[in-house]
CSV table of C-alpha atoms and ligand atoms in Angstrom, one decimal:
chain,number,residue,atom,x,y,z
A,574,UNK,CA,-1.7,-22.1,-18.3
A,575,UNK,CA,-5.3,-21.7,-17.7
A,576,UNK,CA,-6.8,-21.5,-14.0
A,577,UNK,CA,-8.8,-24.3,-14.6
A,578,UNK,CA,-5.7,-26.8,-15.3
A,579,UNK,CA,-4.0,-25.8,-12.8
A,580,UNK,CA,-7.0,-26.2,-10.0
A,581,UNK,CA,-7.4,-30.0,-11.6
A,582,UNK,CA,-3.1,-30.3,-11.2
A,583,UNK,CA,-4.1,-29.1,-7.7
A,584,UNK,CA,-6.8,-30.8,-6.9
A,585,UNK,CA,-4.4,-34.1,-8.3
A,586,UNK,CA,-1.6,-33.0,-6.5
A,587,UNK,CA,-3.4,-33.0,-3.3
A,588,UNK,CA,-5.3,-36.7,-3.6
A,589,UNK,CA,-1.4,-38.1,-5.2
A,590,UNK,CA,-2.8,-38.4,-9.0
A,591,UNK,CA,-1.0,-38.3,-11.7
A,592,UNK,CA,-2.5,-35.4,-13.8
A,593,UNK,CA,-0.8,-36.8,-16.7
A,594,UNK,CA,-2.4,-40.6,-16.5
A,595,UNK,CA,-6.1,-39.4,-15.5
A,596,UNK,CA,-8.6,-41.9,-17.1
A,597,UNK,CA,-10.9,-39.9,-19.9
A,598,UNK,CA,-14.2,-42.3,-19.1
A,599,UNK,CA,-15.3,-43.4,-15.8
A,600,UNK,CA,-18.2,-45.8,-15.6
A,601,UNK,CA,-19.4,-46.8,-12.6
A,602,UNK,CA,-21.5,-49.5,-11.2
A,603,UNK,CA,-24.0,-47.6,-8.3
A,604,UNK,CA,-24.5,-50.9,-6.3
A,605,UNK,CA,-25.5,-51.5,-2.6
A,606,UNK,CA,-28.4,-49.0,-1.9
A,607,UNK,CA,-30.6,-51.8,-1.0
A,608,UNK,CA,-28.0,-53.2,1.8
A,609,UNK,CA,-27.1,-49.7,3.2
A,610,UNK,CA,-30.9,-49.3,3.6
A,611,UNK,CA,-31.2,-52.9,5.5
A,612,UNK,CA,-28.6,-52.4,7.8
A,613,UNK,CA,-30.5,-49.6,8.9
A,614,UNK,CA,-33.6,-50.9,8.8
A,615,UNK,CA,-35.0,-48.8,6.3
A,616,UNK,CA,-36.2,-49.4,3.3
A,617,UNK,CA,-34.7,-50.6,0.1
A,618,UNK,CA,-36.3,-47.2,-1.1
A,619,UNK,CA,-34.4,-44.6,1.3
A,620,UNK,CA,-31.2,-46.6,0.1
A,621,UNK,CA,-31.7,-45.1,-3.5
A,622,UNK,CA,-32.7,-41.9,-2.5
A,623,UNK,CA,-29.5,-41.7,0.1
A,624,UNK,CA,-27.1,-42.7,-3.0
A,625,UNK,CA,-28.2,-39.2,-4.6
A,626,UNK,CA,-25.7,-36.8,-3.3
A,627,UNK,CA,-22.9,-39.3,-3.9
A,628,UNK,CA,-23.8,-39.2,-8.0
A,629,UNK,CA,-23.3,-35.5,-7.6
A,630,UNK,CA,-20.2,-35.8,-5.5
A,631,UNK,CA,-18.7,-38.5,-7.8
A,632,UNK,CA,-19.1,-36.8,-10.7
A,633,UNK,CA,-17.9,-33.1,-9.6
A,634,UNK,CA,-15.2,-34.6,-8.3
A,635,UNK,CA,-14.2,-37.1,-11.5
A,636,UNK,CA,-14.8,-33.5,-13.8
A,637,UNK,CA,-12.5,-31.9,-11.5
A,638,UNK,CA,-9.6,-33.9,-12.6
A,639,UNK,CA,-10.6,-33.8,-15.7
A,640,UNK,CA,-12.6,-36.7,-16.6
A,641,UNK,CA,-14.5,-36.2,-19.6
A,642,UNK,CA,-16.9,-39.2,-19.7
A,643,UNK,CA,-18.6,-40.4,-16.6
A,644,UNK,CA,-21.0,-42.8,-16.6
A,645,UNK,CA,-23.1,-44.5,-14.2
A,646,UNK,CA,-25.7,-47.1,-13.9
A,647,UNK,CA,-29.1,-46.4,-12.9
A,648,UNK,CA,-31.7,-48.6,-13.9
A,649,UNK,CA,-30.4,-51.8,-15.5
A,650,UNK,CA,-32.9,-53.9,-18.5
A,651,UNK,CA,-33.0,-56.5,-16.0
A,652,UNK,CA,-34.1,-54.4,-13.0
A,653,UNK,CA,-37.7,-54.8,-14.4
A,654,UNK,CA,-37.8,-58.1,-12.6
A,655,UNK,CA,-38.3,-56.0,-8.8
A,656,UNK,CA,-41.2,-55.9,-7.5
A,657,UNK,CA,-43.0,-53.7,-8.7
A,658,UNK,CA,-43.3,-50.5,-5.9
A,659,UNK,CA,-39.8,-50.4,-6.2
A,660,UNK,CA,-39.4,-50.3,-9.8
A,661,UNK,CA,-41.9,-47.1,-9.7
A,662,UNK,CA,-40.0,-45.4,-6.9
A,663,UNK,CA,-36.9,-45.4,-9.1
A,664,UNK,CA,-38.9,-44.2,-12.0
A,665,UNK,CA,-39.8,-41.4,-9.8
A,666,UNK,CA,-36.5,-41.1,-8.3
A,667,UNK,CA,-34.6,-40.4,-11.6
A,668,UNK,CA,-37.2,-37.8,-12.6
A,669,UNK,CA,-37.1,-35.9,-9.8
A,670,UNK,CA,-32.8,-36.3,-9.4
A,671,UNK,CA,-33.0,-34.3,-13.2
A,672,UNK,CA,-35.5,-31.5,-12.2
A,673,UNK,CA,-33.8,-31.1,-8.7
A,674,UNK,CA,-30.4,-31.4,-10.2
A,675,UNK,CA,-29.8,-30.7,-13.7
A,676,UNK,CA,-29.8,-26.4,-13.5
A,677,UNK,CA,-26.3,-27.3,-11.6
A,678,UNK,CA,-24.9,-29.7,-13.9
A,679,UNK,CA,-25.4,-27.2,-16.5
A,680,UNK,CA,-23.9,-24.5,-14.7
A,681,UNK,CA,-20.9,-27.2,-14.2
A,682,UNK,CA,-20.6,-26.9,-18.0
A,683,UNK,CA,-21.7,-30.8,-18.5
A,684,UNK,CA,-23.5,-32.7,-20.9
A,685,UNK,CA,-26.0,-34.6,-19.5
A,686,UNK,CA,-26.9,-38.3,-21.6
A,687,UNK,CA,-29.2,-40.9,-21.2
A,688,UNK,CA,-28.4,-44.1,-22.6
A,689,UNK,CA,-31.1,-47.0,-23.1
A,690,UNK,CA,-33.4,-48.3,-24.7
A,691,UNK,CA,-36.8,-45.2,-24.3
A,692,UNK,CA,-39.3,-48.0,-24.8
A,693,UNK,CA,-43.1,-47.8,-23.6
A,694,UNK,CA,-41.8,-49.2,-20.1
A,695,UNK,CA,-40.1,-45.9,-18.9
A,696,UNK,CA,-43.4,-42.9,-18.1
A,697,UNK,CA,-43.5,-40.8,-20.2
A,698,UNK,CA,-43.1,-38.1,-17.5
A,699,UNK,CA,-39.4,-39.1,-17.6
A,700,UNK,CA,-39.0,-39.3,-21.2
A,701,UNK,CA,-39.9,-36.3,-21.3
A,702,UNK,CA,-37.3,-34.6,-18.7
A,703,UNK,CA,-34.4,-36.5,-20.4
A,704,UNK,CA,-35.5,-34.8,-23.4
A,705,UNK,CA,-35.4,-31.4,-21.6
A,706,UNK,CA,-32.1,-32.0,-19.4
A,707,UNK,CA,-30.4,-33.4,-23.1
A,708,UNK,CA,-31.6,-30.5,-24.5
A,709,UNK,CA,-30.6,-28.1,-22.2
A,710,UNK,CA,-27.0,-29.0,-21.7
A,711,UNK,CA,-26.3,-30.0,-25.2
A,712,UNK,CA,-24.0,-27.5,-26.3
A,713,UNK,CA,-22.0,-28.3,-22.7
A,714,UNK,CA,-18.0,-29.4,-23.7
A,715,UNK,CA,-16.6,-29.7,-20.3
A,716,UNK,CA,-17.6,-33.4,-19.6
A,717,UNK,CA,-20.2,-35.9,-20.5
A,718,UNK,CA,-22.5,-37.4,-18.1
A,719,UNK,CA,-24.2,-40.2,-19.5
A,720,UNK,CA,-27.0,-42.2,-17.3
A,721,UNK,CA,-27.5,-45.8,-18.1
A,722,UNK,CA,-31.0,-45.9,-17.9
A,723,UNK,CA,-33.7,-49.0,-19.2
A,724,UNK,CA,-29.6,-49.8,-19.9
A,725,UNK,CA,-28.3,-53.2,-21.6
A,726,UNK,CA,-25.1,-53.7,-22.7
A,727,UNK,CA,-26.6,-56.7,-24.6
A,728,UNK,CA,-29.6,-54.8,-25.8
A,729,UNK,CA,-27.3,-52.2,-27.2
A,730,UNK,CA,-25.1,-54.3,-29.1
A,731,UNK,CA,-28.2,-56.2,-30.3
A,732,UNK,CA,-29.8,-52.5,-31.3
A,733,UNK,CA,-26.9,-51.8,-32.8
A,734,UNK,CA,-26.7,-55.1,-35.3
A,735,UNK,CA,-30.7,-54.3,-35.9
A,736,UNK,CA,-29.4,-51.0,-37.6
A,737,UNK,CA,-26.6,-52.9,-39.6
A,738,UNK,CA,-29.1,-54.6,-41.2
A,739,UNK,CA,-31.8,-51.4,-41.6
A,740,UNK,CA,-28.7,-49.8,-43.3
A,741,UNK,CA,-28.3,-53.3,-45.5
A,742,UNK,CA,-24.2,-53.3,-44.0
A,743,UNK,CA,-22.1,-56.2,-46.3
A,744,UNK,CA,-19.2,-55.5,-44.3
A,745,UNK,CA,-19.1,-55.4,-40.9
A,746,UNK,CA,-16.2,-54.5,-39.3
A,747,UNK,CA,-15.6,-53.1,-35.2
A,748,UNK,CA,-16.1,-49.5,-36.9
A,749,UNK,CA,-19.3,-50.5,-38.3
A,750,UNK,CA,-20.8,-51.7,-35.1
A,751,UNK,CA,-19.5,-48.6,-33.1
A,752,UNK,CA,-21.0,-46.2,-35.5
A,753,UNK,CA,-24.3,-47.6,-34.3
A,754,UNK,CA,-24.2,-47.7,-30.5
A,755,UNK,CA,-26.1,-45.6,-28.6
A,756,UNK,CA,-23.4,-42.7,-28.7
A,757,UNK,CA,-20.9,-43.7,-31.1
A,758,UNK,CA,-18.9,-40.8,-29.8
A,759,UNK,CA,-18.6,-42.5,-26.4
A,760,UNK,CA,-15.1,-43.5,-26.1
A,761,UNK,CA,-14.2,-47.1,-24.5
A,762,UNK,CA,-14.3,-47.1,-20.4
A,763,UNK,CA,-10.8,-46.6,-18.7
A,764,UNK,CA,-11.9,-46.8,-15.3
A,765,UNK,CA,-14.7,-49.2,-13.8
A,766,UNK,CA,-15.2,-49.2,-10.7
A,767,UNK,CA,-18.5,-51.2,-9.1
A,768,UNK,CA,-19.7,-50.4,-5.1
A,769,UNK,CA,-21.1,-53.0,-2.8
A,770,UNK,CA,-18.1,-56.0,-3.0
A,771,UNK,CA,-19.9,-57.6,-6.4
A,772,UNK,CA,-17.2,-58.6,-8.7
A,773,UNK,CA,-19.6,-58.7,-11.5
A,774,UNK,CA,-20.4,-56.3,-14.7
A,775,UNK,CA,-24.1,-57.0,-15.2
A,776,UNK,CA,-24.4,-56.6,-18.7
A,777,UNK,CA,-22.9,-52.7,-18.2
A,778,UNK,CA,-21.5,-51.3,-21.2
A,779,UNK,CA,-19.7,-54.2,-22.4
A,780,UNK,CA,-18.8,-53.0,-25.6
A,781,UNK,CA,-16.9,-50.3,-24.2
A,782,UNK,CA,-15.4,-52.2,-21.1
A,783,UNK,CA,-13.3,-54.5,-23.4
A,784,UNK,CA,-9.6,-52.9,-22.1
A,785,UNK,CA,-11.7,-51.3,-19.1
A,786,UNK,CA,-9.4,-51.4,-15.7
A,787,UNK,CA,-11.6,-52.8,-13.0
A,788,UNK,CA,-11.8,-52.0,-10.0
A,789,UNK,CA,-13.8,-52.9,-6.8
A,790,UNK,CA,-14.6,-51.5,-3.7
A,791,UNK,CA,-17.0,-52.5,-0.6
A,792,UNK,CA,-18.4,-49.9,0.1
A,793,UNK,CA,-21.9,-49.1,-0.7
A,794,UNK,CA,-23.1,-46.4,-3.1
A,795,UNK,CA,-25.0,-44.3,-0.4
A,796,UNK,CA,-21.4,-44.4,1.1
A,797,UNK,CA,-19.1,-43.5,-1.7
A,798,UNK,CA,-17.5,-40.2,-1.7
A,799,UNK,CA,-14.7,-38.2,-3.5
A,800,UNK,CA,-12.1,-40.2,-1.6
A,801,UNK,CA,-13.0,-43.4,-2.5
A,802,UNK,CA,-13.2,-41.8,-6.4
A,803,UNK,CA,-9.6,-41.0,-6.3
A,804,UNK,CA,-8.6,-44.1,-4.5
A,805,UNK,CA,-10.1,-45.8,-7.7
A,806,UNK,CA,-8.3,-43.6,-9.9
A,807,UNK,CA,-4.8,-44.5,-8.2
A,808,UNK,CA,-5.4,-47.8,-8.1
A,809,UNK,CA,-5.6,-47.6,-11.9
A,810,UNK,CA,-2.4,-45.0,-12.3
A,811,UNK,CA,-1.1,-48.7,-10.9
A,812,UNK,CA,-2.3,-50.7,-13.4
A,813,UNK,CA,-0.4,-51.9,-16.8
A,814,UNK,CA,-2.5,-51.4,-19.4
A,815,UNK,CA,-1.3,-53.7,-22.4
A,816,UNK,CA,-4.1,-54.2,-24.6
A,817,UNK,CA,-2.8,-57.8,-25.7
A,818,UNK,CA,0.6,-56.2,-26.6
A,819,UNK,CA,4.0,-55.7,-24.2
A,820,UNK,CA,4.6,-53.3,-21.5
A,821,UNK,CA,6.7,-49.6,-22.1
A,822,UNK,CA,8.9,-51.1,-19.4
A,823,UNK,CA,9.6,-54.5,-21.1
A,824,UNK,CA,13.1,-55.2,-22.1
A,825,UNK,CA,11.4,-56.7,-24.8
A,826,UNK,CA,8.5,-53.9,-25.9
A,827,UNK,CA,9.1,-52.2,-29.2
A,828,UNK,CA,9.1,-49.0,-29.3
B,1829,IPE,C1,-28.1,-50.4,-6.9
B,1829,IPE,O1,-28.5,-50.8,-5.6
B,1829,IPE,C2,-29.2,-49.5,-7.5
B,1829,IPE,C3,-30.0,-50.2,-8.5
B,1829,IPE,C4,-29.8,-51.4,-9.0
B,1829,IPE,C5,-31.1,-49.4,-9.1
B,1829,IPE,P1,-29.3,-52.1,-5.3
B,1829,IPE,O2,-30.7,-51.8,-5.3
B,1829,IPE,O3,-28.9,-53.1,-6.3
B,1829,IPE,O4,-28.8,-52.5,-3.9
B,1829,IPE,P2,-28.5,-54.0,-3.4
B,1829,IPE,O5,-27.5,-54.6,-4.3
B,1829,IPE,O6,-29.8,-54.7,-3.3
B,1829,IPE,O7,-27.9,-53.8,-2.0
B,1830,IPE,C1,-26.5,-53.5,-11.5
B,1830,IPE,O1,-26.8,-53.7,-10.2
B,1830,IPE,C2,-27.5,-52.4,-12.1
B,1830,IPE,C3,-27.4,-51.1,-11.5
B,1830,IPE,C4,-26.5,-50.7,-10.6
B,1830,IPE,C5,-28.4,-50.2,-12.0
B,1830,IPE,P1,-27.7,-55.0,-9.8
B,1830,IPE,O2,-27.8,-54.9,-8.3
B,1830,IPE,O3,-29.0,-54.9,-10.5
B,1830,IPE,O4,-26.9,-56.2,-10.3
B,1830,IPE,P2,-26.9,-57.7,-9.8
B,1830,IPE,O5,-28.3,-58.2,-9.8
B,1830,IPE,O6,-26.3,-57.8,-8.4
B,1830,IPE,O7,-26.0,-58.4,-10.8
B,1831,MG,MG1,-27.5,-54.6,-6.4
């Protein structure tokens, strides 16, 4: 067996995963920056900024087990309506998280993605990093880290349908639609897990979160660490995952 397997059995071993049952795509709602800041009486600025180093420590520690596809959400299609200051400070933010941190992620062995819609809104300062930081870790095979960036799940199903009909599609079937997302190679979410004590998805990747296990935590991103990862990921080694059809441990399931 290869060193790295057995440092991710470890590393499961040691948090009480199941190595066996780890999810293969993690996507995860980065909510609460605004609060942590408040209750400190900062502002909602120093919030985002704090929530950087637990990006880095959520993701490391997902690839560790050996999650393949993790996927956060930065900058929602709705989060245009802040005011304005804000909306530039996060437009700054994610530029300067990729110079400052994409030279490691690389060296990690991980694809870094951006997924959204790259209209005029976004500078084109930071069109032009994701460019670079795609480029540069595009040959990467050990995970996928995908950004959800100027991100609808809405907008993406809706860009999607405008390419059906570009492509003059007769028959449209789920294959049809998938083949025209964003990254069709994405596979469907496993794992959700949102920060901050909202039980809500806000139009994230909801064509992918249709079997998605969901799970919710109050704590807020600037908070969330390693251990509060793997707690997610044993709460959803917990979980029975039918899919509409009858549990492996039903008298009755079919095998
Ligand atoms: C999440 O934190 C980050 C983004 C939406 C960019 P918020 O900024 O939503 O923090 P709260 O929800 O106001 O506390
Ligand atoms: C969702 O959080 C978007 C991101 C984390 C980027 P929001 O804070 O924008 O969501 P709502 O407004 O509470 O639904
Ligand atoms: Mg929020």
């Amino acid at each position: 067996m290869s060193k790295q397997k057995d440092s991710a059995k470890d590393i499961c071993n040691a948090f009480s995963i199941d190595p066996t049952r780890v999810p293969n795509h993690v996507g995860v709602v980065m909510d609460g920056n605004g609060r942590w800041a408040s209750q400190r009486g900062l502002e909602r600025t120093e919030g985002h900024a704090a929530g950087e180093s637990a990006i880095l420590e959520s993701l490391e520690a997902a690839v560790d087990i050996g999650v393949k596809w993790y996927t956060v959400y930065a900058f929602s299609t709705e989060n245009w309506r802040r005011p304005p200051s804000e909306v530039a400070f996060l437009m700054k933010f994610n530029e300067d998280v990729l110079v400052r941190r994409r030279d490691y992620i690389n060296d990690l062995g991980i694809r870094i993605r951006f997924a959204g819609r790259r209209d005029w809104r976004v500078p084109r300062r930071l069109l032009r990093r994701i460019q670079e930081s795609e480029e540069l870790t595009r040959k990467n095979k050990k995970a996928n880290f995908t950004v959800a960036f100027n991100y609808g799940g809405r907008t993406e199903i809706v860009d999607a349908v405008q390419k059906l009909v570009d492509d003059k599609v007769k028959k449209v079937d789920e294959r049809a639609i998938q083949s025209r997302l964003y990254f069709p190679e994405m596979p469907d979410v496993d794992l959700y897990v949102r920060t901050s004590g909202e039980y809500r998805i806000s139009n994230f990747l909801l064509w992918q979160l249709a079997y998605s296990e969901l799970v919710f935590t109050d704590v807020l991103w600037p908070d969330f660490s390693k251990e509060h990862l793997y707690a997610a990921v044993r709460e959803y080694q917990n979980r029975d995952r039918r899919y509409g059809g009858l549990s492996d441990s039903s008298p009755d399931a079919k095998v």
